[in-house]
XYZ file of C-alpha atoms in Angstrom:
235
model
C -32.882 -20.053 32.910
C -31.810 -16.885 31.542
C -32.924 -13.153 31.850
C -32.171 -11.629 28.393
C -32.195 -7.993 27.529
C -31.856 -7.109 23.661
C -32.054 -3.469 22.435
C -33.380 -1.935 25.523
C -33.932 2.007 25.087
C -35.086 4.603 27.003
C -35.201 8.280 26.232
C -36.079 11.403 28.447
C -37.048 13.798 25.815
C -34.043 14.437 23.450
C -31.606 12.826 26.373
C -30.674 9.192 25.524
C -30.515 7.291 28.567
C -30.199 3.673 27.346
C -29.167 2.986 24.025
C -29.533 -0.190 22.610
C -28.157 -2.338 25.579
C -28.064 -6.144 25.417
C -26.617 -8.209 27.956
C -27.645 -11.802 29.785
C -27.915 -12.866 33.407
C -28.074 -16.696 33.662
C -29.810 -18.403 36.516
C -27.098 -19.154 39.416
C -25.093 -16.104 38.182
C -24.301 -12.778 39.857
C -23.503 -10.171 37.323
C -22.663 -6.720 38.234
C -23.799 -3.914 36.204
C -21.095 -0.921 36.346
C -20.736 2.354 34.954
C -19.723 6.160 35.841
C -22.363 8.368 37.040
C -24.998 9.036 34.566
C -24.409 5.824 32.351
C -28.046 4.499 32.690
C -27.670 1.828 35.417
C -30.849 3.083 37.612
C -32.750 3.593 34.441
C -31.765 0.134 33.226
C -33.092 -1.178 36.593
C -36.370 0.567 36.407
C -37.154 -0.454 32.887
C -36.260 -4.140 33.773
C -38.498 -3.782 36.895
C -41.508 -2.326 34.919
C -41.389 1.129 36.564
C -40.289 2.522 33.323
C -41.675 2.035 29.775
C -38.638 1.625 27.642
C -38.959 2.983 23.861
C -37.654 -0.274 22.408
C -36.128 -3.685 23.276
C -37.487 -7.039 24.696
C -36.838 -8.490 28.192
C -37.454 -12.199 28.471
C -36.960 -14.746 31.236
C -36.299 -18.610 30.502
C -37.307 -18.005 26.865
C -40.533 -16.121 27.638
C -40.803 -12.438 26.429
C -41.891 -10.426 29.820
C -44.372 -7.626 29.591
C -46.129 -5.200 31.886
C -46.672 -7.995 34.450
C -42.616 -8.579 34.811
C -42.808 -7.690 38.160
C -43.942 -11.063 39.168
C -40.389 -12.502 37.733
C -38.186 -9.429 38.627
C -37.917 -7.796 41.836
C -35.689 -4.479 42.531
C -34.296 -3.114 45.492
C -33.770 0.699 44.475
C -30.702 2.714 45.740
C -33.203 4.842 47.545
C -34.858 2.985 50.149
C -38.779 4.046 50.619
C -40.910 2.021 53.023
C -44.596 2.819 53.997
C -44.445 5.033 56.647
C -47.569 3.956 58.463
C -46.762 -0.047 58.160
C -44.210 -1.552 60.713
C -41.477 -3.529 59.638
C -43.314 -6.921 59.980
C -46.394 -5.597 58.244
C -44.368 -5.047 55.386
C -43.515 -8.684 55.158
C -47.310 -9.443 55.711
C -48.079 -7.213 52.821
C -45.622 -9.318 50.522
C -46.731 -12.344 51.493
C -50.392 -11.446 50.863
C -50.052 -9.842 47.742
C -47.517 -12.863 46.430
C -49.930 -15.431 47.703
C -47.003 -17.262 49.669
C -47.439 -20.765 51.000
C -47.992 -21.201 54.778
C -45.010 -21.256 56.626
C -43.542 -17.896 55.092
C -43.253 -16.746 58.832
C -40.505 -18.654 59.711
C -38.291 -17.837 56.643
C -39.289 -14.185 57.264
C -38.357 -14.227 60.955
C -34.976 -15.771 60.085
C -34.405 -12.739 57.909
C -35.329 -10.172 60.155
C -32.694 -11.773 62.798
C -30.061 -11.950 60.179
C -30.401 -8.453 59.149
C -30.819 -7.265 62.880
C -34.012 -6.231 62.749
C -35.784 -9.012 64.968
C -35.987 -6.420 67.746
C -37.359 -3.800 65.839
C -40.216 -5.812 63.912
C -42.880 -3.665 65.469
C -41.232 -0.324 64.497
C -42.940 1.915 61.995
C -41.747 2.950 58.723
C -41.536 6.580 59.426
C -39.014 5.749 62.440
C -36.611 3.935 60.582
C -33.402 4.999 59.628
C -31.997 4.822 55.861
C -30.045 1.713 56.727
C -33.045 -0.017 58.474
C -35.035 0.890 55.559
C -32.985 -0.813 53.235
C -32.740 -3.716 55.318
C -36.435 -3.852 55.502
C -36.686 -3.469 51.481
C -34.057 -6.334 51.360
C -36.152 -8.710 53.762
C -39.420 -7.883 51.871
C -37.811 -8.406 48.398
C -36.086 -11.506 49.340
C -39.098 -13.039 50.871
C -41.234 -12.483 47.604
C -38.848 -15.025 45.943
C -38.905 -13.778 42.487
C -36.366 -15.806 40.158
C -34.778 -12.450 38.890
C -33.457 -10.061 41.635
C -31.991 -6.561 40.756
C -30.033 -4.626 43.441
C -29.213 -0.882 42.783
C -26.243 0.134 45.138
C -27.389 -2.559 47.766
C -24.668 -1.861 50.188
C -24.681 1.732 50.566
C -26.328 2.610 54.154
C -25.714 -0.914 55.488
C -23.494 -1.338 58.508
C -20.768 -4.087 58.212
C -22.706 -6.902 59.605
C -25.588 -5.860 57.478
C -23.219 -6.201 54.384
C -21.944 -9.505 55.561
C -25.353 -10.992 55.730
C -26.185 -9.708 52.556
C -23.545 -11.009 50.725
C -23.997 -14.365 52.240
C -27.638 -14.117 51.372
C -26.754 -13.346 47.741
C -24.525 -16.289 47.562
C -27.045 -18.631 48.862
C -29.592 -17.163 46.082
C -27.170 -17.763 43.289
C -26.515 -21.294 44.661
C -30.344 -21.772 44.523
C -30.387 -20.797 40.886
C -31.276 -17.195 41.204
C -30.407 -14.713 38.356
C -29.066 -11.405 40.332
C -28.008 -8.173 38.658
C -25.972 -5.655 40.810
C -25.225 -2.169 40.281
C -22.342 -0.765 42.330
C -19.716 1.499 42.502
C -17.925 -0.666 45.217
C -15.174 -2.175 42.694
C -13.678 -4.306 45.247
C -16.815 -5.815 46.106
C -18.041 -6.278 42.825
C -14.939 -8.239 42.025
C -15.451 -10.356 45.049
C -19.176 -11.136 44.441
C -19.773 -11.241 40.817
C -19.318 -13.847 38.428
C -19.102 -11.437 35.240
C -19.412 -7.716 35.032
C -21.325 -5.675 32.528
C -19.916 -2.183 31.867
C -21.751 0.698 30.401
C -21.272 4.408 29.646
C -23.675 6.739 28.062
C -26.321 4.181 28.053
C -24.266 1.745 25.961
C -22.331 -1.368 26.533
C -18.494 -0.918 26.394
C -17.405 -4.152 27.679
C -18.853 -7.732 29.224
C -16.931 -10.520 30.635
C -15.406 -11.853 33.839
C -12.801 -9.871 35.735
C -9.877 -11.931 34.156
C -11.332 -11.556 30.470
C -11.500 -7.982 31.099
C -7.961 -7.715 32.542
C -6.535 -9.657 29.586
C -8.489 -7.545 27.004
C -7.157 -3.920 28.739
C -3.865 -5.165 30.281
C -4.777 -4.056 33.747
C -4.703 -6.072 36.938
C -6.095 -3.088 39.324
C -9.905 -3.081 39.416
C -9.866 0.839 39.561
C -7.408 1.111 36.743
C -9.128 -1.508 34.708
C -12.791 0.249 35.240
C -11.273 3.829 34.387
C -9.651 2.577 31.115
C -12.807 0.816 29.746
C -15.025 3.993 30.326
C -12.445 6.485 29.453
C -13.865 8.797 26.681
């Protein structure tokens, strides 16, 4: 049970956004994808989820190469939360349940997620009336309900209140224990250090380092997470 990315490249005209990037995420593992602004993190996520077509590279899950239908295996929560303005929060979950042919009984799980995220009293609120944080929580609930084996989260904590951040962390740890492969992009180094089993650090679309936080500290000789990150991404 392994998400394996080999030689992933994506260009926008003359601009190379992702350059022969290779890494893996095992089932039951949370990996942090870190890098400075413009490093190619969001482009990598969009390519993995099937929203961008890479120039080259392969993406496989559990030994099977994923094609244009990889959205059935990989789900993305993007950095900018967009929801359907004319659907209520609950209708978003109904849409996910029907489009993924979820087994009967999904309503109980959906209701529990809304309660944990503090949305149970807002389930009939239209998307156009939601704050950014509530849109983020709606996407989190809908994506987790789909129950794909691979989850991509691009800056998932931004916009969430402290309670929402705590609940999301607990949900992610439970999903890791259930065998999900989870890839998180974040600039919150302390949270990455606490939550992630390994880190993959990129700059200008290229891999510059990968390993556990202790392995990277030993490699660079820095204990502080911020100093470690700056040293690894130094020009």
